Amino acid sequence: MMKGQDLHALLAEDVAKVEGLFSVIETLAGTAVELWHKIQRAPFADILGSAQHTNVQGEEVQKLDELANDRMKERLGALPAVAAVASEEDETAVLFHSNGTLLVCMDPLDGSSNIDVNIPIGTIFSIRPRRQEGPVSETEFLRPGSEQLAAGYFMYGAALTLMVTVGNGTHILTYDPDAGRFIAHAVNARIPEKGKIYSVNEGNALQMPEGVQRYLQHCKSSETLTGKPYSLRYIGSLIGDFHRNFLKGGLFLYPPTASAPQGKLRLLYECAPMAMLAEQAGGKAWTGSGRVLDVVPERIHQRVPFYVGSARMMDELKTFIG
Ligand code: AHM
Ligand code: MG
């Protein structure tokens, strides 16, 4: 694996072990390029704004949420390897091929509230193996994130970035529009052991557990790992917040709150993929009571409290809420 390689060359050796795996990653990438182009033209193409209904989670669906979900499912469903897709936008898993061997979880367009303001949004994905043959059912998704074969996200920002792991390191690629390919520029990327950023919706602080509130006070003190107050950075787009912290070092928190006792973020297609990317880069991901990748989901849209980022900052957090 080397800098400058395209997606296929970069992952070829690792994906060869699992039939159909690369076809899924390649299809996600092709659809992401299509969506990125659409997003750049969104203001003229009548795809900004609300679709005028709510999803299964009671959240307002944006037109781009729908477009991303439909295109991803159309293209994934055409692959024989894909048995089923669990999407944030669909109440139940969409079942495709009973001979398929792979399950895909996705948040087709994360950060919807930032669509209209041109702040990075993205697609998060997780690919899991099936553990049985024959007719596929939604319960097959209820397995821990430690079983993920691959995870990652596409970030639709000024550039189209892909962060991906297939269980052998985390890699960062950027789409080169001239070459029409994703090119690797950070192979086996590492999250700095510590940084100076904490990211949280601090407006909810008074609703958070007491230990988290004490940690947030600590972040503002000179007792931190840097000996100075940390900087608060939060844009409310998980991919953007995670990506910045991954590169610079930092900790992202979405704790439980009085109104959302399990936090807001969903295990299968938000937390577990981010946790795998972080762990593969030397970072840590925690629910407040255990490793994110060990949680066995009970429902496909299950939420978990989520803490992810630099290893030493996570250890520091654990002294407050462990
Ligand atoms: P979405 O999937 O409906 O877009 O919601 C997920 C987003 C994340 O990207 C982000 O981390 C979080 O919601 C922000 O939530 P809040 O506005 O409560 O801070
Ligand atoms: Mg989301």
Coordinates of C-alpha atoms and ligand atoms in Angstrom, one line a residue:
M1 CA 0.0 0.0 0.0
M2 CA 1.4 3.3 -1.0
K3 CA 0.6 7.0 -1.4
G4 CA -0.5 7.9 -4.9
Q5 CA -2.3 4.5 -5.5
D6 CA -5.9 4.5 -6.6
L7 CA -8.6 2.8 -4.6
H8 CA -8.2 -0.6 -6.3
A9 CA -4.5 -0.8 -6.1
L10 CA -4.5 0.4 -2.5
L11 CA -7.0 -2.2 -1.2
A12 CA -6.5 -5.0 -3.8
E13 CA -4.6 -7.4 -1.5
D14 CA -6.9 -7.0 1.5
V15 CA -10.2 -7.1 -0.3
A16 CA -9.2 -10.2 -2.3
K17 CA -10.0 -12.4 0.7
V18 CA -13.7 -11.5 0.6
E19 CA -15.7 -12.1 -2.6
G20 CA -17.7 -9.1 -3.7
L21 CA -16.2 -6.7 -1.1
F22 CA -14.4 -4.5 -3.6
S23 CA -17.5 -4.3 -5.8
V24 CA -19.4 -2.8 -2.9
I25 CA -16.7 -0.3 -2.1
E26 CA -16.3 0.6 -5.7
T27 CA -20.1 1.1 -6.1
L28 CA -20.3 3.3 -3.1
A29 CA -17.4 5.3 -4.5
G30 CA -19.0 5.7 -7.9
T31 CA -22.3 6.8 -6.3
A32 CA -20.5 9.2 -4.0
V33 CA -18.9 10.9 -7.0
E34 CA -22.4 11.2 -8.6
L35 CA -23.8 12.7 -5.4
W36 CA -20.9 15.1 -5.0
H37 CA -21.5 16.5 -8.5
K38 CA -25.2 16.8 -7.7
I39 CA -24.5 18.6 -4.4
Q40 CA -22.3 21.1 -6.1
R41 CA -25.2 22.0 -8.4
A42 CA -27.9 21.7 -5.7
P43 CA -29.0 25.4 -5.6
F44 CA -29.9 25.3 -9.3
A45 CA -31.3 21.7 -9.4
D46 CA -34.2 22.0 -6.9
I47 CA -32.7 19.5 -4.6
L48 CA -32.2 21.8 -1.6
G49 CA -34.6 21.9 1.3
S50 CA -37.1 19.6 2.9
A51 CA -38.9 16.7 1.3
Q52 CA -41.9 17.7 3.4
H53 CA -42.0 14.6 5.6
T54 CA -40.2 12.9 8.5
N55 CA -38.3 9.6 8.6
V56 CA -38.6 6.7 11.0
Q57 CA -36.6 8.6 13.6
G58 CA -39.0 11.5 13.5
E59 CA -36.5 13.8 11.7
E60 CA -37.3 16.0 8.8
V61 CA -36.2 14.4 5.6
Q62 CA -34.3 16.6 3.1
K63 CA -34.6 16.2 -0.6
L64 CA -30.9 15.3 -0.8
D65 CA -31.4 12.6 1.9
E66 CA -33.9 10.9 -0.3
L67 CA -31.9 11.3 -3.5
A68 CA -28.7 9.9 -1.8
N69 CA -30.7 7.0 -0.3
D70 CA -32.4 6.1 -3.5
R71 CA -29.2 6.2 -5.7
M72 CA -27.2 4.2 -3.2
K73 CA -29.8 1.5 -2.9
E74 CA -30.4 1.3 -6.6
R75 CA -26.7 0.7 -7.3
L76 CA -26.0 -1.5 -4.3
G77 CA -29.1 -3.6 -5.0
A78 CA -27.7 -4.4 -8.5
L79 CA -24.7 -6.2 -6.9
P80 CA -25.3 -9.9 -6.4
A81 CA -23.0 -9.9 -3.3
V82 CA -25.3 -7.5 -1.4
A83 CA -27.9 -9.5 0.6
A84 CA -29.5 -6.4 2.3
V85 CA -29.0 -2.8 3.1
A86 CA -29.9 -1.0 6.4
S87 CA -30.3 2.7 5.9
E88 CA -30.9 5.6 8.2
E89 CA -33.7 6.6 5.9
D90 CA -35.6 3.3 5.8
E91 CA -37.7 2.0 8.6
T92 CA -36.7 -1.6 7.9
A93 CA -33.8 -3.2 6.1
V94 CA -34.1 -3.5 2.4
L95 CA -33.6 -7.2 1.4
F96 CA -32.0 -7.8 -2.0
H97 CA -30.3 -11.2 -2.8
S98 CA -30.7 -14.3 -0.7
N99 CA -27.4 -15.6 -2.3
G100 CA -25.6 -12.4 -1.3
T101 CA -22.9 -12.7 1.3
L102 CA -22.6 -9.1 2.5
L103 CA -24.8 -6.7 4.5
V104 CA -24.4 -2.9 4.0
C105 CA -25.3 -0.3 6.7
M106 CA -25.4 3.3 5.6
D107 CA -26.3 6.8 6.5
P108 CA -26.7 8.0 2.9
L109 CA -26.4 11.7 3.8
D110 CA -25.2 12.5 7.2
G111 CA -25.4 16.1 8.5
S112 CA -28.6 16.9 6.7
S113 CA -29.1 20.1 8.7
N114 CA -25.9 21.4 7.1
I115 CA -27.0 20.8 3.5
D116 CA -28.4 24.2 2.9
V117 CA -25.4 26.1 4.4
N118 CA -22.6 24.4 2.4
I119 CA -20.9 22.9 5.3
P120 CA -19.4 19.4 4.7
I121 CA -21.8 16.5 4.7
G122 CA -21.2 12.9 3.7
T123 CA -22.1 9.3 3.4
I124 CA -21.1 6.8 6.1
F125 CA -21.0 3.1 5.3
S126 CA -20.2 -0.2 7.0
I127 CA -20.0 -3.6 5.3
R128 CA -20.5 -6.8 7.3
P129 CA -20.4 -10.5 6.5
R130 CA -23.5 -12.6 6.6
R131 CA -23.3 -15.4 9.1
Q132 CA -25.9 -17.6 7.4
E133 CA -27.1 -18.7 3.9
G134 CA -30.6 -18.6 2.4
P135 CA -33.3 -16.0 2.7
V136 CA -32.0 -12.9 4.4
S137 CA -33.7 -11.2 7.3
E138 CA -33.2 -7.9 9.2
T139 CA -32.1 -9.7 12.4
E140 CA -28.8 -10.6 10.6
F141 CA -27.7 -7.0 11.1
L142 CA -27.8 -7.4 14.9
R143 CA -24.2 -8.3 15.3
P144 CA -21.3 -6.3 16.9
G145 CA -19.3 -3.8 15.0
S146 CA -16.2 -5.8 15.6
E147 CA -17.4 -8.0 12.7
Q148 CA -17.3 -5.2 10.2
L149 CA -15.3 -6.1 7.1
A150 CA -15.0 -2.5 6.0
A151 CA -16.1 0.9 7.1
G152 CA -15.7 4.5 6.0
Y153 CA -17.2 7.7 4.8
F154 CA -17.2 10.0 1.8
M155 CA -17.1 13.7 2.8
Y156 CA -18.7 16.1 0.3
G157 CA -16.7 19.2 1.0
A158 CA -14.6 21.5 -1.2
A159 CA -12.9 18.2 -2.1
L160 CA -14.5 14.7 -2.2
T161 CA -12.6 12.8 0.5
L162 CA -12.8 9.1 1.3
M163 CA -11.7 7.7 4.6
V164 CA -11.7 3.9 4.5
T165 CA -10.6 0.8 6.4
V166 CA -10.8 -2.8 5.4
G167 CA -9.4 -3.9 8.8
N168 CA -5.8 -3.3 7.9
G169 CA -5.2 0.4 8.7
T170 CA -7.2 3.5 7.9
H171 CA -6.5 5.3 4.6
I172 CA -7.5 8.7 3.3
L173 CA -8.1 9.3 -0.4
T174 CA -9.2 12.3 -2.4
Y175 CA -11.1 12.2 -5.7
D176 CA -9.1 13.6 -8.6
P177 CA -11.7 15.0 -11.0
D178 CA -9.2 15.1 -13.9
A179 CA -8.2 11.5 -13.5
G180 CA -11.7 10.4 -12.4
R181 CA -10.2 8.3 -9.6
F182 CA -9.7 8.4 -5.8
I183 CA -6.0 8.7 -5.0
A184 CA -4.5 7.8 -1.7
H185 CA -2.6 10.5 0.2
A186 CA -2.5 9.1 3.7
V187 CA -1.9 5.3 4.0
N188 CA -2.1 3.8 7.5
A189 CA -3.0 7.2 8.9
R190 CA -2.7 7.7 12.6
I191 CA -4.8 9.9 14.9
P192 CA -2.5 11.9 17.1
E193 CA -2.4 10.5 20.6
K194 CA -3.7 13.8 21.9
G195 CA -4.7 17.1 20.5
K196 CA -6.3 20.3 21.8
I197 CA -9.8 20.0 20.5
Y198 CA -13.0 18.8 22.1
S199 CA -16.2 18.7 20.1
V200 CA -19.6 18.5 21.6
N201 CA -23.0 20.2 21.4
E202 CA -22.3 22.0 24.6
G203 CA -25.7 23.7 24.5
N204 CA -27.0 20.5 25.9
A205 CA -24.4 20.4 28.7
L206 CA -26.9 20.8 31.6
Q207 CA -28.8 17.8 30.4
M208 CA -25.7 15.6 30.3
P209 CA -24.5 13.2 33.1
E210 CA -22.7 14.8 35.9
G211 CA -19.3 13.2 35.0
V212 CA -19.5 14.6 31.5
Q213 CA -20.3 18.0 32.9
R214 CA -17.2 17.8 35.1
Y215 CA -15.1 16.7 32.1
L216 CA -16.4 19.8 30.1
Q217 CA -15.3 22.0 33.0
H218 CA -11.9 20.3 33.0
C219 CA -11.6 21.0 29.2
K220 CA -11.7 24.7 30.1
S221 CA -9.0 24.5 32.7
S222 CA -5.3 24.4 32.6
E223 CA -5.3 20.8 34.0
T224 CA -5.7 19.2 30.5
L225 CA -3.1 17.1 28.8
T226 CA -1.7 20.2 27.1
G227 CA -1.6 22.3 30.3
K228 CA -4.0 24.8 28.7
P229 CA -7.7 24.9 28.0
Y230 CA -8.8 22.9 25.0
S231 CA -10.4 24.5 22.0
L232 CA -14.1 23.8 21.4
R233 CA -14.8 23.0 17.7
Y234 CA -18.2 21.8 16.6
I235 CA -20.0 22.1 13.3
G236 CA -22.8 19.6 13.9
S237 CA -21.8 17.4 11.0
L238 CA -20.3 14.1 12.4
I239 CA -18.1 13.5 9.4
G240 CA -16.7 17.0 9.4
D241 CA -16.1 17.0 13.1
F242 CA -14.6 13.5 13.1
H243 CA -12.4 14.3 10.2
R244 CA -10.9 17.4 11.7
N245 CA -10.3 15.7 15.0
F246 CA -8.8 12.7 13.3
L247 CA -6.2 14.8 11.5
K248 CA -5.4 17.2 14.3
G249 CA -6.1 15.1 17.4
G250 CA -9.1 15.6 19.6
L251 CA -12.2 14.1 21.2
F252 CA -15.8 14.1 19.8
L253 CA -18.6 13.5 22.3
Y254 CA -22.3 12.8 21.9
P255 CA -23.3 11.9 25.4
P256 CA -26.7 10.9 26.7
T257 CA -29.0 13.8 27.5
A258 CA -32.2 14.0 29.5
S259 CA -34.2 14.2 26.3
A260 CA -32.1 11.6 24.4
P261 CA -31.0 9.1 27.1
Q262 CA -29.1 6.9 24.5
G263 CA -27.5 9.9 22.8
K264 CA -28.5 10.9 19.3
L265 CA -26.1 8.9 17.0
R266 CA -27.0 5.5 15.6
L267 CA -24.8 2.5 16.2
L268 CA -25.0 0.6 13.0
Y269 CA -24.3 3.3 10.4
E270 CA -22.8 6.2 12.4
C271 CA -20.9 5.1 15.5
A272 CA -19.6 1.6 14.6
P273 CA -18.0 2.7 11.3
M274 CA -16.4 5.7 12.9
A275 CA -15.2 3.5 15.7
M276 CA -13.5 1.1 13.3
L277 CA -11.8 4.0 11.4
A278 CA -10.6 5.4 14.7
E279 CA -9.4 2.1 16.2
Q280 CA -7.6 1.2 13.0
A281 CA -5.7 4.5 13.3
G282 CA -4.7 4.1 17.0
G283 CA -7.7 6.0 18.4
K284 CA -10.5 4.8 20.7
A285 CA -14.3 4.7 20.6
W286 CA -16.4 4.3 23.7
T287 CA -20.0 4.3 24.7
G288 CA -19.4 5.4 28.3
S289 CA -19.5 1.8 29.5
G290 CA -17.6 -0.2 26.9
R291 CA -16.1 -0.4 23.5
V292 CA -18.4 0.7 20.7
L293 CA -17.4 -2.2 18.6
D294 CA -18.5 -4.7 21.2
V295 CA -22.1 -3.5 21.4
V296 CA -24.6 -6.0 20.1
P297 CA -27.5 -4.1 18.6
E298 CA -31.1 -5.0 19.5
R299 CA -32.6 -2.8 16.7
I300 CA -31.1 -1.6 13.4
H301 CA -31.7 2.1 14.3
Q302 CA -30.4 1.8 17.9
R303 CA -28.6 4.8 19.3
V304 CA -25.6 4.8 21.6
P305 CA -23.8 7.4 23.6
F306 CA -20.6 8.1 21.6
Y307 CA -17.1 9.2 22.5
V308 CA -14.4 8.9 19.9
G309 CA -11.0 10.3 19.2
S310 CA -7.4 10.5 20.4
A311 CA -6.3 7.6 22.7
R312 CA -4.9 9.7 25.5
M313 CA -7.8 12.1 25.5
M314 CA -10.2 9.1 25.8
D315 CA -8.2 7.8 28.8
E316 CA -8.5 11.3 30.3
L317 CA -12.2 11.4 29.7
K318 CA -12.6 8.0 31.4
T319 CA -11.2 9.3 34.6
F320 CA -14.4 11.5 34.8
I321 CA -17.0 9.1 33.6
G322 CA -15.5 5.7 33.9
Ligands
AHM1 P1 -28.5 13.2 10.8 O1 -28.1 11.8 10.5 O2 -30.0 13.4 10.9 O3 -27.9 14.2 9.9 O4 -28.0 13.5 12.3 C1 -26.7 13.2 12.7 C2 -25.9 14.5 12.9 C3 -24.4 14.3 13.0 O5 -23.8 14.5 11.8 C4 -24.0 15.3 14.1 O6 -22.9 14.8 14.8 C5 -25.2 15.4 14.9 O7 -26.3 15.0 14.2 C6 -25.4 16.8 15.5 O8 -26.5 16.8 16.3 P2 -26.8 18.1 17.2 O9 -27.5 19.0 16.2 O10 -27.8 17.6 18.2 O11 -25.6 18.6 17.8
MG2 MG -26.8 10.7 10.3

